[in-house]
Each structure stands twice: as C-alpha cells, then as structure tokens.
Coordinates of C-alpha atoms in Angstrom, one line a residue:
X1 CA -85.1 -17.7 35.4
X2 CA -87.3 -15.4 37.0
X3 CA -86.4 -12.9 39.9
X4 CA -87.6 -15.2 43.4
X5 CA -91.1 -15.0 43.8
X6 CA -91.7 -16.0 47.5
X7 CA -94.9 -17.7 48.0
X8 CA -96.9 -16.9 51.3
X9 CA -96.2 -20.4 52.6
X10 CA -93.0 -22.6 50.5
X11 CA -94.9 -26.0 50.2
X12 CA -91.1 -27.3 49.3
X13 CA -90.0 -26.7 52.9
X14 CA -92.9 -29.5 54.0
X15 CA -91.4 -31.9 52.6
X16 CA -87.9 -34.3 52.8
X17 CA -87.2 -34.2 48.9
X18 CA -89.8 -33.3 45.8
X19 CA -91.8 -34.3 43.2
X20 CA -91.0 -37.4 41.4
X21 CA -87.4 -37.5 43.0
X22 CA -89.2 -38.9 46.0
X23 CA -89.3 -42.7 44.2
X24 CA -88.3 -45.7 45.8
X25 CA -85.2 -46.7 44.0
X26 CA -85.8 -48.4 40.7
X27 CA -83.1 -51.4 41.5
X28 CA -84.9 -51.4 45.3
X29 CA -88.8 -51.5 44.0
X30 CA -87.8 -53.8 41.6
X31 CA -86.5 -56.3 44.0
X32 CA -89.7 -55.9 46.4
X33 CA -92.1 -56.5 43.8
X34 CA -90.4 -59.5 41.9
X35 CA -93.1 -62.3 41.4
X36 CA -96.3 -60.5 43.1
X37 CA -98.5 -61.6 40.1
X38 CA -101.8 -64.0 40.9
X39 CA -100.5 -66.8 38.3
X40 CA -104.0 -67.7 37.2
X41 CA -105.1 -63.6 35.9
X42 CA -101.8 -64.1 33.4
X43 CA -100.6 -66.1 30.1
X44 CA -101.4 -65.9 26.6
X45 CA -104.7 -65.5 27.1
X46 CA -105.1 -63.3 30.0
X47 CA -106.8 -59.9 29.1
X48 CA -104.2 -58.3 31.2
X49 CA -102.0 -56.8 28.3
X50 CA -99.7 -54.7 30.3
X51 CA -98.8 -55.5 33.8
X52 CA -96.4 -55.6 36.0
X53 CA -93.4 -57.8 33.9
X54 CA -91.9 -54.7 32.4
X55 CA -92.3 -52.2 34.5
X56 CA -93.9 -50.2 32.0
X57 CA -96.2 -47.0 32.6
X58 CA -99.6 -48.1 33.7
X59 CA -101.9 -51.4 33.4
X60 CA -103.8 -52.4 30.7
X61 CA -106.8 -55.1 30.4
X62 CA -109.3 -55.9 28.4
X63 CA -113.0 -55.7 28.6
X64 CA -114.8 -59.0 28.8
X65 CA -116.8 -59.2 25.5
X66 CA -115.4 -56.0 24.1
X67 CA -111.7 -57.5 22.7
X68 CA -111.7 -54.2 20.7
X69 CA -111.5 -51.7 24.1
X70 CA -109.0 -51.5 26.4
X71 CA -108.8 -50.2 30.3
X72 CA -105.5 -48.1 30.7
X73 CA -105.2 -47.9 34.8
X74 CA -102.4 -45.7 36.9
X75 CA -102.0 -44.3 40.0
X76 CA -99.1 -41.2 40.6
X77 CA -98.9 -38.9 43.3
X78 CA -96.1 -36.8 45.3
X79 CA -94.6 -34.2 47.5
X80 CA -94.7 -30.9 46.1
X81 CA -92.4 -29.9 43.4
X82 CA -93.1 -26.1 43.6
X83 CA -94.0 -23.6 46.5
X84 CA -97.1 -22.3 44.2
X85 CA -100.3 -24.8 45.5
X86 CA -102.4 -24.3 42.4
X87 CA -99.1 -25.1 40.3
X88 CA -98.2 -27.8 42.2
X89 CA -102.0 -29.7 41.9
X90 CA -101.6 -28.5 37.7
X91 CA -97.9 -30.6 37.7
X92 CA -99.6 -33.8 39.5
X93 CA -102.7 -33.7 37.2
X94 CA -100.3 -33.9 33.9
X95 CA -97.9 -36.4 35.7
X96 CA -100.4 -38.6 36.0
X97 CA -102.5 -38.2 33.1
X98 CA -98.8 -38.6 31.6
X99 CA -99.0 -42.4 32.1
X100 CA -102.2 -43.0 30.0
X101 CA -100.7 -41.5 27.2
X102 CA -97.0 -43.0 27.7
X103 CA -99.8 -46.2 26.4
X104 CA -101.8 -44.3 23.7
X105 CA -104.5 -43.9 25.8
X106 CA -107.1 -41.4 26.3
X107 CA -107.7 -40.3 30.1
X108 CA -111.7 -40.6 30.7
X109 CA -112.1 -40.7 34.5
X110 CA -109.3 -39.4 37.6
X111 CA -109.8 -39.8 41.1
X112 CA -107.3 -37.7 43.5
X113 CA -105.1 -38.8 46.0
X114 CA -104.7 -36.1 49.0
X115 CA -103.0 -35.9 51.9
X116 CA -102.3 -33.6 53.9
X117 CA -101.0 -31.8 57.6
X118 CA -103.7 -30.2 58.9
X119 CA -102.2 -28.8 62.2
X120 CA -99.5 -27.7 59.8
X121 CA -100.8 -26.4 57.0
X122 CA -103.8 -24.0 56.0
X123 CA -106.6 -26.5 54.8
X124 CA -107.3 -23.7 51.7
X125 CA -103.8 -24.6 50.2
X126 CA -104.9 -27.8 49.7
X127 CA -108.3 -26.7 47.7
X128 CA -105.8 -24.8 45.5
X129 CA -104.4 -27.9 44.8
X130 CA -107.1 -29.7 44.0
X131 CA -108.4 -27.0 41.7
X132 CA -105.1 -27.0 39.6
X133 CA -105.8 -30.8 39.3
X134 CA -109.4 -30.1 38.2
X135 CA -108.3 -27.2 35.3
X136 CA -105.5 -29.4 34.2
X137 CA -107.9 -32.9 34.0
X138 CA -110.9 -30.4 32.7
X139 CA -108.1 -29.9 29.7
X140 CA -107.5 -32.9 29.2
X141 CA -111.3 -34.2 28.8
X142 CA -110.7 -36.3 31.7
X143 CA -113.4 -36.3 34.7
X144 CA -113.0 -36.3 38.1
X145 CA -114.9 -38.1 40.2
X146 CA -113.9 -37.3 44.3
X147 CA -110.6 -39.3 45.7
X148 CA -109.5 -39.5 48.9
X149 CA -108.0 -38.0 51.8
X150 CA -105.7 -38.4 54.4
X151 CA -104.2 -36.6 57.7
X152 CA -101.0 -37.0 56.8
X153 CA -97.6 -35.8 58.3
X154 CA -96.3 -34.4 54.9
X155 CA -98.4 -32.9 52.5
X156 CA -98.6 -35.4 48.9
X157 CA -101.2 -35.0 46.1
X158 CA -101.9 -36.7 43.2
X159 CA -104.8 -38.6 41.0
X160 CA -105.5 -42.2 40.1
X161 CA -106.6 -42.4 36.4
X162 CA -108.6 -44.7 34.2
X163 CA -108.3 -44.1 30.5
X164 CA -109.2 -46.3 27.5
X165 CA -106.7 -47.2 24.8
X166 CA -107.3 -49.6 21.4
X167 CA -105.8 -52.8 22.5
X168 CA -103.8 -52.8 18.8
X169 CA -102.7 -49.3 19.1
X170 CA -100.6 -49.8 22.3
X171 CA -97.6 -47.6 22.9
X172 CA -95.7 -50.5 25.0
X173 CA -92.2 -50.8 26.6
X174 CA -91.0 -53.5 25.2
X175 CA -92.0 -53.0 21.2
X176 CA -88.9 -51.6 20.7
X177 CA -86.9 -53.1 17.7
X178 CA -83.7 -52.4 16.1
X179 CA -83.4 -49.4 13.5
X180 CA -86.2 -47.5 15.4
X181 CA -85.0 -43.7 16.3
X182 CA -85.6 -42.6 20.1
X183 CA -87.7 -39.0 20.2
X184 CA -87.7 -37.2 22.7
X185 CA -90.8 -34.9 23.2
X186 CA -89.8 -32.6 26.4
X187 CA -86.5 -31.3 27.5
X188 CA -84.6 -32.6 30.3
X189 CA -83.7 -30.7 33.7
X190 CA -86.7 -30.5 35.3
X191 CA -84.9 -32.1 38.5
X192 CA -82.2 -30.1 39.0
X193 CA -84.5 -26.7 38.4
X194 CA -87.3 -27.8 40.6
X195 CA -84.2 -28.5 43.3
X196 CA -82.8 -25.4 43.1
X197 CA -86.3 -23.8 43.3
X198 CA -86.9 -25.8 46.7
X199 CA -83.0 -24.7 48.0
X200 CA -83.5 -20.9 47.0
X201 CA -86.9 -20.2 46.0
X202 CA -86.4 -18.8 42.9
X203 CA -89.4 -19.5 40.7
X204 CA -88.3 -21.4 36.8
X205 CA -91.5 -20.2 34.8
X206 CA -89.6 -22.6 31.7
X207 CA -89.6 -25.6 33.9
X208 CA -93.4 -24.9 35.5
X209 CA -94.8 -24.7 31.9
X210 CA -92.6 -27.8 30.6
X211 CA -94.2 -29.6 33.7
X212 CA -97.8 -28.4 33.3
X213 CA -98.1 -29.3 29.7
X214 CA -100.0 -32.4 28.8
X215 CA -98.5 -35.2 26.7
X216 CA -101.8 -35.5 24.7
X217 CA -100.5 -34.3 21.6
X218 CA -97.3 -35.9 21.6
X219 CA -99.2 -39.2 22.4
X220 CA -101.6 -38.8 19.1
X221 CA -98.4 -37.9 17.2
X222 CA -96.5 -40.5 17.9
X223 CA -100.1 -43.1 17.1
X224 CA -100.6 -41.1 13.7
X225 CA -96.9 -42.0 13.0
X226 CA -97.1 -45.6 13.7
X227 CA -95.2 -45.9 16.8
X228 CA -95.7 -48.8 19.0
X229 CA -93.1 -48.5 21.5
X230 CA -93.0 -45.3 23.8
X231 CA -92.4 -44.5 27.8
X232 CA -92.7 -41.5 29.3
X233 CA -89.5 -39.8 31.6
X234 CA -90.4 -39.4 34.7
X235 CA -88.4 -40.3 38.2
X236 CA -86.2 -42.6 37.3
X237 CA -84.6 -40.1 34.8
X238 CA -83.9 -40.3 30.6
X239 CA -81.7 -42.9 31.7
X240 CA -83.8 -45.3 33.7
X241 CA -86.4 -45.2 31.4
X242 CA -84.5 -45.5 28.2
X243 CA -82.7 -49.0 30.1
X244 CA -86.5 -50.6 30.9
X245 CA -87.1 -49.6 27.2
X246 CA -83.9 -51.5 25.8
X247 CA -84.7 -54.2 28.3
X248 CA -88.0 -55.3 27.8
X249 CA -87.4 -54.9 23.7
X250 CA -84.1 -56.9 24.4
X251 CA -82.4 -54.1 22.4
X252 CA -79.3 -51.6 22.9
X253 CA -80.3 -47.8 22.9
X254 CA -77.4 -45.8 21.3
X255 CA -78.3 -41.9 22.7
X256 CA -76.3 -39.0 20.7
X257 CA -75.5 -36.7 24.0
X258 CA -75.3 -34.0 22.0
X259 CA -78.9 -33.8 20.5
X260 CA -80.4 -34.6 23.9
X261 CA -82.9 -31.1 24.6
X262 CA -82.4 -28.8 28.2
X263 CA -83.9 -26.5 29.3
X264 CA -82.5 -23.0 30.1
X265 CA -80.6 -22.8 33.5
X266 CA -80.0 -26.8 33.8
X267 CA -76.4 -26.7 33.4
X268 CA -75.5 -24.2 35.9
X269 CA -78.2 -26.3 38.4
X270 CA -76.1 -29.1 37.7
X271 CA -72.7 -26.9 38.2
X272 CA -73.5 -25.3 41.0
X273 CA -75.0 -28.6 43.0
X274 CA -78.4 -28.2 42.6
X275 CA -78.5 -32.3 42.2
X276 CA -81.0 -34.2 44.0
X277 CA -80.2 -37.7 45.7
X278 CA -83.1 -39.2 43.6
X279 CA -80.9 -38.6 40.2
X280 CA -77.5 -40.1 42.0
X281 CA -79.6 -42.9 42.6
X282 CA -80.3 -43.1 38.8
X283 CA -77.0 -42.9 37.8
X284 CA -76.3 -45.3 40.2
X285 CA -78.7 -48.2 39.5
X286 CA -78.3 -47.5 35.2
X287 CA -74.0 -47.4 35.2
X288 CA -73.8 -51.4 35.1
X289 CA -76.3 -51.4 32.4
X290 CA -74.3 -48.0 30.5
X291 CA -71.7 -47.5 28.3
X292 CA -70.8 -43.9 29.4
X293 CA -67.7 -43.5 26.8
X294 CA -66.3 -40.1 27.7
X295 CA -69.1 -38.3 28.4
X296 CA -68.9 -35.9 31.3
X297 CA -69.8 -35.7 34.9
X298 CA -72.7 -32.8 34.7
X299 CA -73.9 -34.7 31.7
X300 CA -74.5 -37.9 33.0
X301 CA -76.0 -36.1 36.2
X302 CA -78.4 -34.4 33.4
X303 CA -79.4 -37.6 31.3
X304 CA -80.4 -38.9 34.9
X305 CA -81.7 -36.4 36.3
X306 CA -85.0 -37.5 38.1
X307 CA -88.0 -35.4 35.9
X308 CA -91.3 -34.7 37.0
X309 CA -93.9 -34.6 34.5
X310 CA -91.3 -35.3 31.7
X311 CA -92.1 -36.0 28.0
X312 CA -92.5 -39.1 26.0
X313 CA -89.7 -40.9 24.4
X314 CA -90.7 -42.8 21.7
X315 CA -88.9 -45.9 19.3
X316 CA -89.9 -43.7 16.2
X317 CA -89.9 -40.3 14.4
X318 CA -92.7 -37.5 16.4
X319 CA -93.0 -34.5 14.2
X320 CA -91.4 -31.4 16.0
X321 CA -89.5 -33.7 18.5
X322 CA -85.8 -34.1 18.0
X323 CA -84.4 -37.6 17.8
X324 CA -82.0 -38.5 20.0
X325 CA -80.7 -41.7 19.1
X326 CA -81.7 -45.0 17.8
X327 CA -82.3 -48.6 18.2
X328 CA -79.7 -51.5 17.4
X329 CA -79.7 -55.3 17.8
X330 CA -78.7 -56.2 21.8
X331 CA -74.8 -55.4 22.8
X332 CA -73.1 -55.6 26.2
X333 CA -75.1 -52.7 27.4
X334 CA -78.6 -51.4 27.3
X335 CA -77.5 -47.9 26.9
X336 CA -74.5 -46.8 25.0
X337 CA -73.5 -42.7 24.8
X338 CA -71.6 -41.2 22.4

C-alpha cells in the first residue's frame, strides 16, 4: 500500500459501485437472457462456435469460406475502478481485451464505449481515458478504430473488441474434463482493494499493475501447453467463474484454498469491511452449487470477490502460474473447497 495519493477529481465518488462489481447478478442475467437465441443461426452446423449457451467469455463464428479463421467478438465496459483517469481507461482496455484471450484469441480491431457527465465532469478527464485505452490496445497490437459516446449521468468507459482465434485452438468453457489441474494466472483481491481505494482513497500500486497487465502471454501459454478449456475472472468472482466452468464441462472443480494467490493487503480489506455488495452477491448465487467444508468467512468473501481485470484460469498446467486445484468426474457440487 501506498501513502493516499488524492487525485484532483476521485472519479470513484461518480459513481454507485466500481468496476466489474457493477454486474448484473449472475443468477439474475442468467434468467433474463434464457432462450434469446434466433433458432435457425444455431445447431451442428451453425458457424457460431461460442454463443450464448455457456455463458462463456465472448462469441465466436466462423468466416464463410474460411473454416480455418475464426471472429472472436466482446463487448465490456464500466464505472471507474480507480480515481486516476488515465489508469482507469488502461484497466478497461486489458478487461476487455481480457475476453479475446480467455478464447485464445488475438485482439485485432477495438472500438470504445464512452459515456460520460458533461455538466459534471471536466470533458479532458475523459481524453485521459481514452488515451490509457489507446496505450494499453497499442500494446496489445490491437487497433482502435473510434467508438461511441454518450451524455450520460455517470461516467462508464470501456471498448468493444474483435479478435481472430483458430477455430481448433479454442480456449472454451465447457472443455473441461476430469484430471485436468485448474491454473490460476493473476492473484485474487482486486475487489476488495479497488473498494477500499473508492472508501479511503488510498492508491494500491499492486492491484493497479495486476489490473493493467494483459493476459496475452498467459493466453499463448496456456495454447503452447495444450489447454483447451480456460475463462478468465472477472465480476462474478474465482467462484462464479470456476462454477460456469464445472458446469458447462459437467465436471466438479476441487479448489485447494490454501494454494489460491492474493495479493498484498487483501486480507485486511476483507477484515476490516472493505467488501463490495457485488462479491456477496457471488457468494450468494455460487453457495447452492459449493461445497464450502470449513473454510472461513474472509475466505470465502476472497474466492468471491468480484475482480476487475482478473487472470485466466485454465483446466491445465501454465508455466509460472500456480495450480490451484483440479478436475474430477461430476459430484453433488460444482465446486468443492478443501
């Protein structure tokens, strides 16, 4: 933790919650989107790979005549996370270029998604924004082509991506099988940080560069090592992730506690309060589906702590990424901790 480094304007205070804790319930989106699929663009032999069945991390298609290319699509945006504007538009870039590779994709083309309260707000923040969503997309090789903008109430930023993936080489939510190891590429704790940070303004320089960092590398790790199953940690926490994983493999994820990665100062978040409602909604929608055993209060707050810009957790071994748990055949749970 840093000494607070008060920004000339806290974005965080414009703004009912932040970052990816702002989702819509997992259990409540799920319910509202049930069955909104055009029945004749799906089957066996739709070139829609990916859509919306398994809730995984972005679409996928094919391109007519080219069975060998697939179109990796997403869209992710948010309230801001972090006071810092240019830090806040560098933490939306990789959160949504995050999705292409949670598919073992390749991000070529990112439109941003702006909105913004004019008559609150100095319109140079939001430039600042946009240019930390430029250097982070310019990193990633990724272009960006315009976006759009709104007058908006509350100030939200954020890109919609197109990347391109081999349709054989997927990294897909439900390719889990049994024996696979879980890896777990970032740390967890991001929520509870990024809450304290709106509550006090004291600035997390761990949790900024956790967030900014692209999962490129981890992506093209976990391809090189055969992996075929992967989804990346985002809102709806380690948890709620890990359960659409096991669910759309049909599997039971087992999850040693004690190998699960924090980062510095996550605890104490968790201790003293620093708990957003976004992660008790986590915990609450996951506990039918979780074998808790006697793991802890503050833990279970942790493994469902909603992330922004979190890692990749893949159904296989990532060089430098510590596994976490494994795969086994289906049980009475999705999820079981020990």
């Amino acid at each position: 933790m840093t000494p607070t480094r008060q920004a000339a304007v806290r974005l965080t205070q414009f703004a009912h919650g932040g970052g990816c804790a702002c989702k819509i319930p997992p259990g409540e989106l799920e319910e509202v989107v049930s069955g909104l699929t055009a029945p004749s663009l799906t089957g066996a032999d739709s070139p829609l790979l990916v859509g919306l069945a398994t809730g995984d991390d972005a679409a996928v298609v094919t391109l007519p005549g080219q069975q060998n290319t697939a179109v990796v699509s997403t869209a992710d945006f948010f309230t801001p996370v972090v006071d810092d504007p240019y830090d806040w538009g560098r933490i939306a870039a990789a959160n949504a270029l995050s999705d292409v590779y949670a598919m073992g994709g390749r991000p070529l083309l990112a439109v941003n998604l702006l909105a913004w309260p004019r008559d609150r707000l100095p319109f140079d923040l939001a430039r600042e924004v946009l240019r930390g969503g430029l250097d982070v997309a310019t990193e990633a090789g990724c272009h960006v082509g315009g976006g759009h903008s709104v007058d908006d109430p509350e100030p939200k930023y954020g890109m919609a991506v197109t990347g391109l993936a081999d349709p054989a080489r997927l990294l897909r939510n439900d390719a889990g099988r049994p024996g696979l190891p879980l890896s777990l590429t970032k740390p967890l704790g991001l929520g509870v940080l990024n809450n304290r940070h709106k509550t006090t303004g004291e600035r997390f320089e761990q949790a900024v560069a956790t967030m900014v960092a692209l999962n490129r590398d981890a992506s093209a790790a976990a391809l090189a090592a055969g992996a075929s199953c992967a989804t990346d940690v985002t809102g709806f926490g380690f948890l709620g992730h890990l359960h659409k994983l096991a669910r759309a493999s049909g599997v039971t994820a087992v999850v040693d506690t004690a190998a699960v990665p924090y980062l510095d100062g996550a605890r104490e978040a968790v201790r003293d309060g620093y708990v957003s409602g976004g992660t008790r909604r986590n915990l609450e929608w996951v506990a039918p589906f979780t074998d808790f055993g006697d793991t802890d209060a503050d833990t279970r707050l942790l493994l469902a702590d909603a992330q922004t810009s979190g890692g990749l957790l893949v159904a296989g071994e990532v060089p430098g990424a510590p596994v976490v748990g494994e795969l086994v055949p289906r049980g009475a749970h999705s999820i079981v901790l020990r």
